[in-house]
Coordinates of C-alpha atoms in Angstrom, one line a residue:
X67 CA 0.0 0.0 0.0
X68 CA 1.2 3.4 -0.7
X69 CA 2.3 5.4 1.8
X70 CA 0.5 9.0 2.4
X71 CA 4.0 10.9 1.8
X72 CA 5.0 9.3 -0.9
X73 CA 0.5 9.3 -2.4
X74 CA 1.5 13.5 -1.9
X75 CA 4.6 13.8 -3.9
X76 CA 3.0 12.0 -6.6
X77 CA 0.1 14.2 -6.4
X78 CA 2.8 17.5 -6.3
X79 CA 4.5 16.4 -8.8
X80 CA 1.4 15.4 -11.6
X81 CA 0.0 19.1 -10.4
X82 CA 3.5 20.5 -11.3
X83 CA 3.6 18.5 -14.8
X84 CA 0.1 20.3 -15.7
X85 CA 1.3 23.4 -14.4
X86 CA 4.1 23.2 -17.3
X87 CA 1.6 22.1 -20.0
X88 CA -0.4 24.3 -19.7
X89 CA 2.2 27.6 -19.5
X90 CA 3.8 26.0 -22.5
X91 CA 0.6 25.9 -24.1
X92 CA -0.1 29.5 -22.7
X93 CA 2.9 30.2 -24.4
X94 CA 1.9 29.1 -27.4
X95 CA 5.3 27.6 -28.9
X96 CA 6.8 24.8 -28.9
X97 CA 10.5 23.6 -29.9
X98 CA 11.0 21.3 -32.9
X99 CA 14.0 19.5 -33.4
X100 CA 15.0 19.6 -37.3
X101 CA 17.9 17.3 -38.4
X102 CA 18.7 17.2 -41.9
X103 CA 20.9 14.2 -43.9
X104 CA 23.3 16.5 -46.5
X105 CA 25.1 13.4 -47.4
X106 CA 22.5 11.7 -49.6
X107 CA 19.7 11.5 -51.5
X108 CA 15.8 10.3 -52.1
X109 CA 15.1 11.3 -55.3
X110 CA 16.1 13.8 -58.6
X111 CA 13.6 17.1 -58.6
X112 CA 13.5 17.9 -62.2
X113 CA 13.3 21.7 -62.9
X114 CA 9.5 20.9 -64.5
X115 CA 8.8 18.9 -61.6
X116 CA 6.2 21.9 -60.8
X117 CA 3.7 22.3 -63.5
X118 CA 0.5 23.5 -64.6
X119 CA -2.8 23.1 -67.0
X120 CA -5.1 24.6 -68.9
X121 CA -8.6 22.9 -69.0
X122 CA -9.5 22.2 -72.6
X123 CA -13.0 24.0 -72.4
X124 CA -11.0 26.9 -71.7
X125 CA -10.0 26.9 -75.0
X126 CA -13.2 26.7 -76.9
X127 CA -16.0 28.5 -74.3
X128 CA -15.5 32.4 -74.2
X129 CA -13.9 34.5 -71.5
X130 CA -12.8 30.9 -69.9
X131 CA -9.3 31.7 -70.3
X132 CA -7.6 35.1 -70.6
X133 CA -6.1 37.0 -73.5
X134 CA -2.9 34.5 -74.1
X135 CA -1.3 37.9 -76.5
X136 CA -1.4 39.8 -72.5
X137 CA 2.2 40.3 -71.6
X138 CA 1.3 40.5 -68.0
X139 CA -0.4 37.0 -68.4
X140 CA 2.7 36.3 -70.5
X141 CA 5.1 37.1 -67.8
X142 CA 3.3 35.9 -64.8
X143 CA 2.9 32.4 -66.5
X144 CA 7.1 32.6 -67.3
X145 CA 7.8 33.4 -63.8
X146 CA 7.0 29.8 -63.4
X147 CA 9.0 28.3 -66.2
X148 CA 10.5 25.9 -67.3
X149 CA 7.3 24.1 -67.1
X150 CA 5.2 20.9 -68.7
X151 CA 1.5 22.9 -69.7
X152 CA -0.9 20.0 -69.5
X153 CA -3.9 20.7 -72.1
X154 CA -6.6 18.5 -71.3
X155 CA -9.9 17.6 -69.7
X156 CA -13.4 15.8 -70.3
X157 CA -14.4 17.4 -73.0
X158 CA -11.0 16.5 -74.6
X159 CA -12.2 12.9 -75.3
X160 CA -15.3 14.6 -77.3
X161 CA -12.7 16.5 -79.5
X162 CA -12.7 16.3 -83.7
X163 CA -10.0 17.5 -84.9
X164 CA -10.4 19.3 -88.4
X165 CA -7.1 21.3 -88.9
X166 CA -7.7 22.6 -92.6
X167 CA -8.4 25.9 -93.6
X168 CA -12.1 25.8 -93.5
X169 CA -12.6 23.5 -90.6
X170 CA -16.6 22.0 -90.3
X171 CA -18.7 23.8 -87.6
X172 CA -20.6 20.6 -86.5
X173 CA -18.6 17.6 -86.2
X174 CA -20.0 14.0 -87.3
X175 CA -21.7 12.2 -84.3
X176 CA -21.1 11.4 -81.7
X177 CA -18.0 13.9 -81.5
X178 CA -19.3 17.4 -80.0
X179 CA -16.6 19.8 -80.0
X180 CA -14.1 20.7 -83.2
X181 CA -10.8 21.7 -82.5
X182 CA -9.5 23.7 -85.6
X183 CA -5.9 24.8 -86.1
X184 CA -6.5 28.4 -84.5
X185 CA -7.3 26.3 -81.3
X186 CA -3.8 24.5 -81.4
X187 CA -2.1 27.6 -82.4
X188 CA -3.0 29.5 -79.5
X189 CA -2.0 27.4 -76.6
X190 CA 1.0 26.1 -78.4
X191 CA 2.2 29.7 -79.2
X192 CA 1.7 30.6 -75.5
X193 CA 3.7 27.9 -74.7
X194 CA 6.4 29.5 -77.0
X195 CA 6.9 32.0 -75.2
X196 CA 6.3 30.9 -71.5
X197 CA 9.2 28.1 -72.0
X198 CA 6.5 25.7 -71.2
X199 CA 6.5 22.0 -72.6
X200 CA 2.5 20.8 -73.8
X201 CA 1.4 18.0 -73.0
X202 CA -1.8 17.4 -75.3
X203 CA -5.1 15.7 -74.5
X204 CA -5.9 13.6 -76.5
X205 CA -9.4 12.2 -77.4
X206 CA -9.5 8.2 -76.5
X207 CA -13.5 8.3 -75.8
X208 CA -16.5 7.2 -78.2
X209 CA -15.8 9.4 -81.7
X210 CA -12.5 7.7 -82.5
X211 CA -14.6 4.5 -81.2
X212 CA -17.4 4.7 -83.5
X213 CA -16.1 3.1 -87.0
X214 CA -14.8 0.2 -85.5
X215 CA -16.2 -2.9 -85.2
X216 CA -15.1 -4.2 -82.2
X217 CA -15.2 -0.7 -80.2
X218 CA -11.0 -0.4 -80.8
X219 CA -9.9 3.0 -80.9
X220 CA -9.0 4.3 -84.3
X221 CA -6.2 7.2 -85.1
X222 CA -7.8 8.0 -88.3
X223 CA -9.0 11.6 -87.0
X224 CA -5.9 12.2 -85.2
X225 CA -3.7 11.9 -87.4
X226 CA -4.2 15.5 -89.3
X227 CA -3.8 17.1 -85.5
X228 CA -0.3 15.3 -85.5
X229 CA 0.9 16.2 -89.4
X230 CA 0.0 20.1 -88.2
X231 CA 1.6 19.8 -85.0
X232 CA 4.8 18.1 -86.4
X233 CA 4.6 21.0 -89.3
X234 CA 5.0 24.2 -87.5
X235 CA 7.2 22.2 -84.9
X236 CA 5.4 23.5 -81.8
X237 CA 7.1 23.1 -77.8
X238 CA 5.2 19.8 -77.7
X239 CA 6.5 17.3 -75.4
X240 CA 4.0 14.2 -75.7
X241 CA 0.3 13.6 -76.2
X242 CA -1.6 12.0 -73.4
X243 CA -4.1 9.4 -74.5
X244 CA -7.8 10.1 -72.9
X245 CA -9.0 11.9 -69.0
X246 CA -10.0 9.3 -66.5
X247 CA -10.9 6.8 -68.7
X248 CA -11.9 5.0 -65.4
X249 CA -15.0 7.3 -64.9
X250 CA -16.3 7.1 -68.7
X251 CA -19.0 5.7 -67.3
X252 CA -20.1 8.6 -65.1
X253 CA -19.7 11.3 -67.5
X254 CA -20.8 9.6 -70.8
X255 CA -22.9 6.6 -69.9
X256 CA -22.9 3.2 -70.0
X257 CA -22.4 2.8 -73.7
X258 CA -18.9 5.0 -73.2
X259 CA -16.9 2.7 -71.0
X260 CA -13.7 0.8 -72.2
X261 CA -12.4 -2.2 -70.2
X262 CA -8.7 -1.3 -69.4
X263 CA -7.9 -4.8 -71.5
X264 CA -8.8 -3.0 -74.3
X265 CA -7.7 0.6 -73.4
X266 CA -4.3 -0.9 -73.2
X267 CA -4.5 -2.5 -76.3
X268 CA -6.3 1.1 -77.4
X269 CA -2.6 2.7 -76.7
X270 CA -0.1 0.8 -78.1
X271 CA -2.2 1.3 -81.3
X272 CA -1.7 5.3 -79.9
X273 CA 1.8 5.1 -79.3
X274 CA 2.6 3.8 -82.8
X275 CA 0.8 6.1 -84.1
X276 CA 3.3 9.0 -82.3
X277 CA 6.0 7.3 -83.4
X278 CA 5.2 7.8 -87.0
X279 CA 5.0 11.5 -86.8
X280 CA 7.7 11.9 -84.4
X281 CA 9.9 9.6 -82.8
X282 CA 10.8 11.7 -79.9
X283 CA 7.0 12.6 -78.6
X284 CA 6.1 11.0 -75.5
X285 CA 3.1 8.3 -74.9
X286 CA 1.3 9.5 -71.8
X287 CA -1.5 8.0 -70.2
X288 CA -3.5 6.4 -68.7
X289 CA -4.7 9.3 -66.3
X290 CA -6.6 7.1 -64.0
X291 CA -8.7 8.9 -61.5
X292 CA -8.2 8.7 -57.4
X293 CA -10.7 9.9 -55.5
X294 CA -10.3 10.9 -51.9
X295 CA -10.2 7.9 -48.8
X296 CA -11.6 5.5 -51.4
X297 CA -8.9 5.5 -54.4
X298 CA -10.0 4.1 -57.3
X299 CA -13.4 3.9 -58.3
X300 CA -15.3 0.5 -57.2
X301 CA -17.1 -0.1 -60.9
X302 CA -13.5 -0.8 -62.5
X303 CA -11.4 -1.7 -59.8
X304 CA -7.8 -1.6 -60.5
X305 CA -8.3 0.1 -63.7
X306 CA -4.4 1.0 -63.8
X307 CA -3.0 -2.6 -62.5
X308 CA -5.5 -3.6 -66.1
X309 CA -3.9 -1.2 -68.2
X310 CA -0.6 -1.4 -67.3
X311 CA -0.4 -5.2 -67.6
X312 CA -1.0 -4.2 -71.4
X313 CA 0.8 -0.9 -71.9
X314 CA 3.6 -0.7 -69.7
X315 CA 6.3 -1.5 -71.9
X316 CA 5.1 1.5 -74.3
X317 CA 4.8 3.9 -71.4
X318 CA 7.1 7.2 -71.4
X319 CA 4.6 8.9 -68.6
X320 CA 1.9 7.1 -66.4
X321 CA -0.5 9.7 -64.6
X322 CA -3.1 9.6 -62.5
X323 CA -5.0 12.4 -61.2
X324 CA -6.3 13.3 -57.2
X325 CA -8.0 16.1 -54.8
X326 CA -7.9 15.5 -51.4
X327 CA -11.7 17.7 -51.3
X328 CA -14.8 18.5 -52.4
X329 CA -16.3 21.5 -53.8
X330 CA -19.9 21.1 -51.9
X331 CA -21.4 23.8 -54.1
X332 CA -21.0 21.5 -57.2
X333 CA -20.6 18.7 -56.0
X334 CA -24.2 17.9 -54.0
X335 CA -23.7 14.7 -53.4
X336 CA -20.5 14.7 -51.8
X337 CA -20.2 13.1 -48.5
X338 CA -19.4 16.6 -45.4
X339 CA -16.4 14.9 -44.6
X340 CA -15.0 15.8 -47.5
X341 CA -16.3 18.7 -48.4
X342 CA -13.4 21.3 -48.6
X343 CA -13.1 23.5 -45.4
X344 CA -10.2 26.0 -44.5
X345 CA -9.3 23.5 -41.4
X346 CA -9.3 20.7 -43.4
X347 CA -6.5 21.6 -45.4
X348 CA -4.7 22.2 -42.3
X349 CA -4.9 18.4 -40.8
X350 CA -2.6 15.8 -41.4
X351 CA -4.9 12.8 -42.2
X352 CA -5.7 14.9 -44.9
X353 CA -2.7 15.7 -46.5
X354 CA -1.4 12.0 -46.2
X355 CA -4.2 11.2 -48.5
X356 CA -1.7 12.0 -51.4
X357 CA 1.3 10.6 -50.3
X358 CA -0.7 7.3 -49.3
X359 CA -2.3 6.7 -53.4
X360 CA 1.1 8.1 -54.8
X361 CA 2.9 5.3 -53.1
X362 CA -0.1 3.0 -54.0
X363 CA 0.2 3.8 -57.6
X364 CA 3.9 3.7 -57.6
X365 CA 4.5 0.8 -56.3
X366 CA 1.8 -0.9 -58.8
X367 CA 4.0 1.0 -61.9
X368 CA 7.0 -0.3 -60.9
X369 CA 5.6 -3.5 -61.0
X370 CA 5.2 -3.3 -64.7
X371 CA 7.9 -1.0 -65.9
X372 CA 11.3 1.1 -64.4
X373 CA 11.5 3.5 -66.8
X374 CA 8.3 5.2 -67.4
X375 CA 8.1 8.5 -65.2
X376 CA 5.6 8.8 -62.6
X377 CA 3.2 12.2 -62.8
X378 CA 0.6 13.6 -60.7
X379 CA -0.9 14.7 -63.9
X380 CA -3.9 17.1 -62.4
X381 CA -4.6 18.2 -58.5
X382 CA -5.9 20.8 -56.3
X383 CA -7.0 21.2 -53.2
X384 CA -10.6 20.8 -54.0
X385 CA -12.3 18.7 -56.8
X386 CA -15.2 20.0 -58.3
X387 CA -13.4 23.2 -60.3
X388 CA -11.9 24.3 -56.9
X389 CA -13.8 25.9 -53.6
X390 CA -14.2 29.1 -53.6
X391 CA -12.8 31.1 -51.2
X392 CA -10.4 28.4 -50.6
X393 CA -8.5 26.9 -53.1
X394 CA -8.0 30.5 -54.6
X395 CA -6.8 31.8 -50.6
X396 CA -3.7 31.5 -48.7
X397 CA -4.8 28.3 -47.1
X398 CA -4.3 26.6 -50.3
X399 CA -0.5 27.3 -50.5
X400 CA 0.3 25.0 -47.3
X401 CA -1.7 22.6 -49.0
X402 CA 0.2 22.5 -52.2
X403 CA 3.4 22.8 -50.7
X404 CA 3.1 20.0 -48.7
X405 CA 1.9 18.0 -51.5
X406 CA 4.9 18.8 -53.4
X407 CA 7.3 17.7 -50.6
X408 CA 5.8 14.3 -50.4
X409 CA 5.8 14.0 -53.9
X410 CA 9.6 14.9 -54.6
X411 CA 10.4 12.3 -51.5
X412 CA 8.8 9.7 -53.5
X413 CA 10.7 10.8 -56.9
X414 CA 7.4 11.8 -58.8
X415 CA 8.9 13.9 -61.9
X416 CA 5.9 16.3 -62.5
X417 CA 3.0 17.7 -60.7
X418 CA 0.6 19.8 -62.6
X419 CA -1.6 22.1 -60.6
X420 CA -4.8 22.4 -62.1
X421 CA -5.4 25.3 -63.3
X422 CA -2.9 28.0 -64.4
X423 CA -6.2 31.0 -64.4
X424 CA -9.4 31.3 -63.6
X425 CA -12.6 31.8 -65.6
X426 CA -14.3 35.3 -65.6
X427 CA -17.3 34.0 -64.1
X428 CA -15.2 32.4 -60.8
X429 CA -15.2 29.1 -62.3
X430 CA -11.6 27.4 -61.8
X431 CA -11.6 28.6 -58.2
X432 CA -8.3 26.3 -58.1
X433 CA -6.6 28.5 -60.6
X434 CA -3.2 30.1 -60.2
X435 CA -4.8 33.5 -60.6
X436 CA -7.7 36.1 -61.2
X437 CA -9.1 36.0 -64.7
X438 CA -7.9 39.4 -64.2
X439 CA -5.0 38.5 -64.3
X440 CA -4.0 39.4 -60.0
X441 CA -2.2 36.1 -58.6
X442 CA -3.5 34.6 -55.8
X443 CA -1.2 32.9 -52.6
X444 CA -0.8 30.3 -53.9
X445 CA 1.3 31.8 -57.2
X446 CA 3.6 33.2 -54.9
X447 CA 4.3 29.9 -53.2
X448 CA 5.0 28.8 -57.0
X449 CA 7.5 31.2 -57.7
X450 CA 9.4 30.8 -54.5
X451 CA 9.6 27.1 -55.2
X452 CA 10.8 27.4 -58.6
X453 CA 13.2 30.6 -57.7
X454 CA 14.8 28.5 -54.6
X455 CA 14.4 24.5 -55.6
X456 CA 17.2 22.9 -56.8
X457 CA 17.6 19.0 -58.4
X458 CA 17.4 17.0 -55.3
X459 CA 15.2 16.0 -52.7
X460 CA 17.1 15.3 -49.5
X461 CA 16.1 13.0 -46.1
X462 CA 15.1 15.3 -42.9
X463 CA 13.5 14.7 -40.2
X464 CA 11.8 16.1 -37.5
X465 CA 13.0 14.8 -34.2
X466 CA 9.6 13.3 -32.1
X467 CA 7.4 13.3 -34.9
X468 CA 4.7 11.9 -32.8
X469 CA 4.9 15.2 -30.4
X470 CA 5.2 17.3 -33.4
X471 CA 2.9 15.8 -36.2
X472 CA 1.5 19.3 -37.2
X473 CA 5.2 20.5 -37.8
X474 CA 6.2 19.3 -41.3
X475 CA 9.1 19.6 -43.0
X476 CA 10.6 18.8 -46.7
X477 CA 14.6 19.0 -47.5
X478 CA 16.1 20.0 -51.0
X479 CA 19.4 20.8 -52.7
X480 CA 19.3 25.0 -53.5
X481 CA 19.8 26.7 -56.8
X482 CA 23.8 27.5 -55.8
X483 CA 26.0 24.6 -55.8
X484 CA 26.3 22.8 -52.5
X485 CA 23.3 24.6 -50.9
X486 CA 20.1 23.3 -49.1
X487 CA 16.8 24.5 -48.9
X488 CA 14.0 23.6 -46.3
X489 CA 10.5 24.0 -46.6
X490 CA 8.7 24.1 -43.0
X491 CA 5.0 24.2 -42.3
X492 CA 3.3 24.8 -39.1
X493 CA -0.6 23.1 -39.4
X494 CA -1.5 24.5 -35.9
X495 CA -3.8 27.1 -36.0
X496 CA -2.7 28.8 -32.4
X497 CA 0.5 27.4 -31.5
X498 CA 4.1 29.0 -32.6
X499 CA 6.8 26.4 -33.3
X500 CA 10.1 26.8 -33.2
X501 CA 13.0 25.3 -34.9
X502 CA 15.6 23.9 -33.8
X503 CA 18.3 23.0 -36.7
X504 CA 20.4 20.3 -35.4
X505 CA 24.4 19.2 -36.7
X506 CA 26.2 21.2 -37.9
X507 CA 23.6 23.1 -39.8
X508 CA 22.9 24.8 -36.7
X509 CA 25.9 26.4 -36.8
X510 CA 25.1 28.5 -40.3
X511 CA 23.8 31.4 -41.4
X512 CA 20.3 31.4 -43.1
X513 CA 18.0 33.0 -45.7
X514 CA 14.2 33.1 -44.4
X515 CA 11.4 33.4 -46.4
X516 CA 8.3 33.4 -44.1
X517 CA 4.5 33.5 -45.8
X518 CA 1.8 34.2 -43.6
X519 CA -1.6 35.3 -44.2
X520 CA -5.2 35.0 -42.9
X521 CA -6.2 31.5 -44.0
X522 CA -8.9 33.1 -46.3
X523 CA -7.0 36.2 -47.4
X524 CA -6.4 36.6 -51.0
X525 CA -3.3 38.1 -50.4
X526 CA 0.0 36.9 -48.6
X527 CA 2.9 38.3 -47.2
X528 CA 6.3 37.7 -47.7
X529 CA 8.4 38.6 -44.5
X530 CA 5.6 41.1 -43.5
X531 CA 5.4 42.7 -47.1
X532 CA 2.1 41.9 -48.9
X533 CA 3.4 40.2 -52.3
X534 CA 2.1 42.1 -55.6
X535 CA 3.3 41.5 -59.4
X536 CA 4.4 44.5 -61.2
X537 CA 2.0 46.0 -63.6
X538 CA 3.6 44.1 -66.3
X539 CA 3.2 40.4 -64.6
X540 CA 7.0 40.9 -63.9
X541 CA 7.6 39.8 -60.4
X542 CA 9.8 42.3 -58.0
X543 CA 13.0 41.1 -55.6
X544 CA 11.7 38.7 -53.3
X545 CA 14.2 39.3 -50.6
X546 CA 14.9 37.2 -47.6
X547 CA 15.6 37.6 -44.0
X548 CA 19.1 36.8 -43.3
X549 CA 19.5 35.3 -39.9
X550 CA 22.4 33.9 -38.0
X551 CA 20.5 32.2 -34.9
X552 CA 20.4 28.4 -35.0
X553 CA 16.8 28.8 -34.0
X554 CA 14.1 29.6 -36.5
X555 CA 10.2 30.8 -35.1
X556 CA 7.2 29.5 -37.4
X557 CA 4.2 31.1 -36.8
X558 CA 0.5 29.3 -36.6
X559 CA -0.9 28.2 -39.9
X560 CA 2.5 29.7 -41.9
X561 CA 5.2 28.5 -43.9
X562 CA 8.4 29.1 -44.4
X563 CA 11.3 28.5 -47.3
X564 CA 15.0 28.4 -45.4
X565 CA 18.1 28.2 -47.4
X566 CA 21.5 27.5 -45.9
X567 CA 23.5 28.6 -48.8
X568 CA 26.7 27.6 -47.2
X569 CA 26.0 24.2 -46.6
X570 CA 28.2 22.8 -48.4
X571 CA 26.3 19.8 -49.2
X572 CA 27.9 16.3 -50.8
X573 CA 24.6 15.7 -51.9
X574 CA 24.3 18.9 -53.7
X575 CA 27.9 19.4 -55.3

């Protein structure tokens, strides 16, 4: 039996252990041990590896996307190059293509949509002078479908979009064969779906086809769709194990496509845990989503193939266009940046953010900016990333991840030879964290680039300095704080890039 002294100094001792927990919660910090490995590394971080889109309707529905002759919309989508410029959607695999001179304003049944050459020529000649690589849509749905016998996809219509490309020798990377062909049957019905047996069978037929035209185009597909919790879709399950089992040995690109959210607004059926909420974006679970399916459908690539790259080939915060008010806000940019460090960890070689701009009606709430042409946070995350990045992606870690799960932290080679760049994000919404860099980086000098904002502000701030482009889409000196101290503060619901530019890493020489 315990004895009453000894019963009291327990008792003084748990009221003493509260007492701390709750002043260092009063205090509203708490100390994160960061230790970083500069020796090796997990994975190469091409200089493309952060892309963007435009959604094929954008091209054919007025004031969808904005004047592509704009030199501020010029220069605001360079501040983001090199880049791949993914050219795709839905409505692509609905697409004629009539490329003559006088194309047809109705296109034979049961295509909907034409795309002529002025189509081609405009986001190709964007892409000219953006430094952007396009990857093209291509269609793989019922049209091509419909003079064949046994429901095999035919390159008959195709082929005049791929003589005019190959003519006037446009930035074009690859083609990408269909959208989520594993949700034909939601969008087009019954009579629309392809088993992946034959969609497979569908692009090697495509792939030849390329390779006819031009030898060095890349074969993308198969664009499978992920949705959130669930993964693939339960009417074709493993669609991609199907496909691949088929393809794979054609493959230059496999992509799939995921959202951790809902747009509600759209979306009416969606279930309220997933509809896309500020908070959301800001808890782990959520944000593990991607990592969890890109390791899924990694591992089930690499079962077929090593040398096709691996791209998360659309995303966003929210599927469903986008939420409103928070896949175009500041929230969105912890979101996305996290998504990008998992993804480099894993060696994923592109990851297209869908979409580069708005509509003028709102629509494309997930867009990089305003119609108008005004970037939202999320842009300015971009260009940081793309200004600061280097080639590698290197191990860190935080030291008691279990204590500090809302504290996460990404590790990369920097721009300047031998340099290393973190990328820090604090998911509490009231607590402060600070960081601790452990070895010898500790002992260095940083650059700090903090970004804080109101979760739902359309506007962020760069080290206390609200972030605007110049009247020509230009962007100004993004300057950093310079800092000497070992120890690094990270406010609630911010992030922050750090570069030790005299790191002096093995990895990174």
């Amino acid at each position: 039996m315990m004895k009453p002294l000894t019963l009291l100094l327990l008792l003084l001792v748990l009221v003493l252990v509260v007492h701390l927990s709750s002043s260092a919660c009063s205090l509203g910090i708490a100390r994160v041990g960061v230790l970083i490995n500069t020796t090796a590394s997990l994975a190469e971080v091409p200089a493309t590896f952060l892309s963007t889109t435009i959604e094929i309707s954008q091209l054919y529905v007025p004031g969808r996307l904005p004047d592509t002759q704009n030199p501020r919309f010029v220069n605001l989508a360079r501040n983001l190059a090199p880049l791949r410029l993914r050219v795709g959607g839905t409505r692509g695999d609905t697409f004629y293509y009539d490329l003559g001179p006088d194309p047809v304003r109705t296109p034979p049944a049961p295509y909907t949509i034409v795309m002529n050459a002025s189509m081609v020529d405009r986001f190709c000649q964007f892409a000219q002078k953006i430094d952007a690589q396009v990857v093209m849509g291509i269609n793989a749905g019922q049209g091509p479908r419909s003079g064949t016998a046994d429901g095999s996809w035919s390159p008959a219509n195709l082929e005049g979009l791929l003589a005019y490309v190959q003519a006037h020798d446009y930035p074009v990377l690859g083609f990408e064969f269909g959208n989520e062909p594993n949700l034909f049957l939601y969008k087009f019905g019954s009579q629309a779906t392809v088993p992946p047996e034959q969609y497979g069978r569908d692009f090697l037929v495509f792939q030849r086809t390329l390779q006819r035209y031009n030898a060095s185009w890349w074969a993308v597909g198969a664009d499978v769709d992920y949705a959130p919790v669930v993964g693939e879709h339960v009417i074709l399950p493993d669609y991609d194990q199907r496909f691949l089992a088929v393809a794979a040995p054609v493959l230059d690109a496999y992509t799939f496509h995921f959202y951790p959210l809902m747009n509600k607004e759209k979306l009416k059926d969606a279930p309220e845990f997933l509809a896309a909420t500020p908070q959301k974006l800001l808890d782990p679970l959520v944000l593990n989503q991607v990592g969890f399916w890109g390791r899924r459908v990694q591992e089930r690539l690499r079962n077929y193939t090593a040398s096709a790259e691996l791209w998360l080939g659309e995303t966003g915060s929210s599927v469903g266009g986008g939420a409103p008010n928070i896949s175009d806000r500041y929230v969105d940019g912890i979101e996305w940046l996290d998504k990008l460090g998992q993804l480099s960890q894993l060696g994923l070689t592109t990851v297209m953010r869908q979409t580069l701009s708005q509509s003028d009606d709102g629509d494309f709430a997930y867009g990089l900016m305003t119609y108008d042409l005004e970037p939202h946070p999320s842009y300015w995350m971009a260009v940081l990333f793309k200004q600061l990045v280097g080639s590698r992606a290197l191990p860190v870690q935080v030291l008691d991840p279990l204590t500090h799960k809302h504290v996460r932290t990404y590790a990369y080679c920097g721009k300047r030879r031998g340099s290393v760049v973190l990328t820090a994000l604090n998911l509490q919404q009231q607590e402060a964290a600070l960081l601790d860099f452990r070895d010898r980086l500790g002992d260095l000098q940083y650059e700090a680039y903090h970004m804080t904002a109101a979760l739902q502000s359309d506007l962020v701030q760069l080290n206390n300095q609200t972030l605007q482009a110049n009247a020509d889409g230009t962007v100004p000196p993004l300057p950093p704080a310079v800092t000497g101290s070992f120890r690094l503060r990270l406010d609630p619901a911010s992030y922050v890039f750090v570069v030790f530019t005299d790191a002096n890493a093995s990895a990174c020489r």
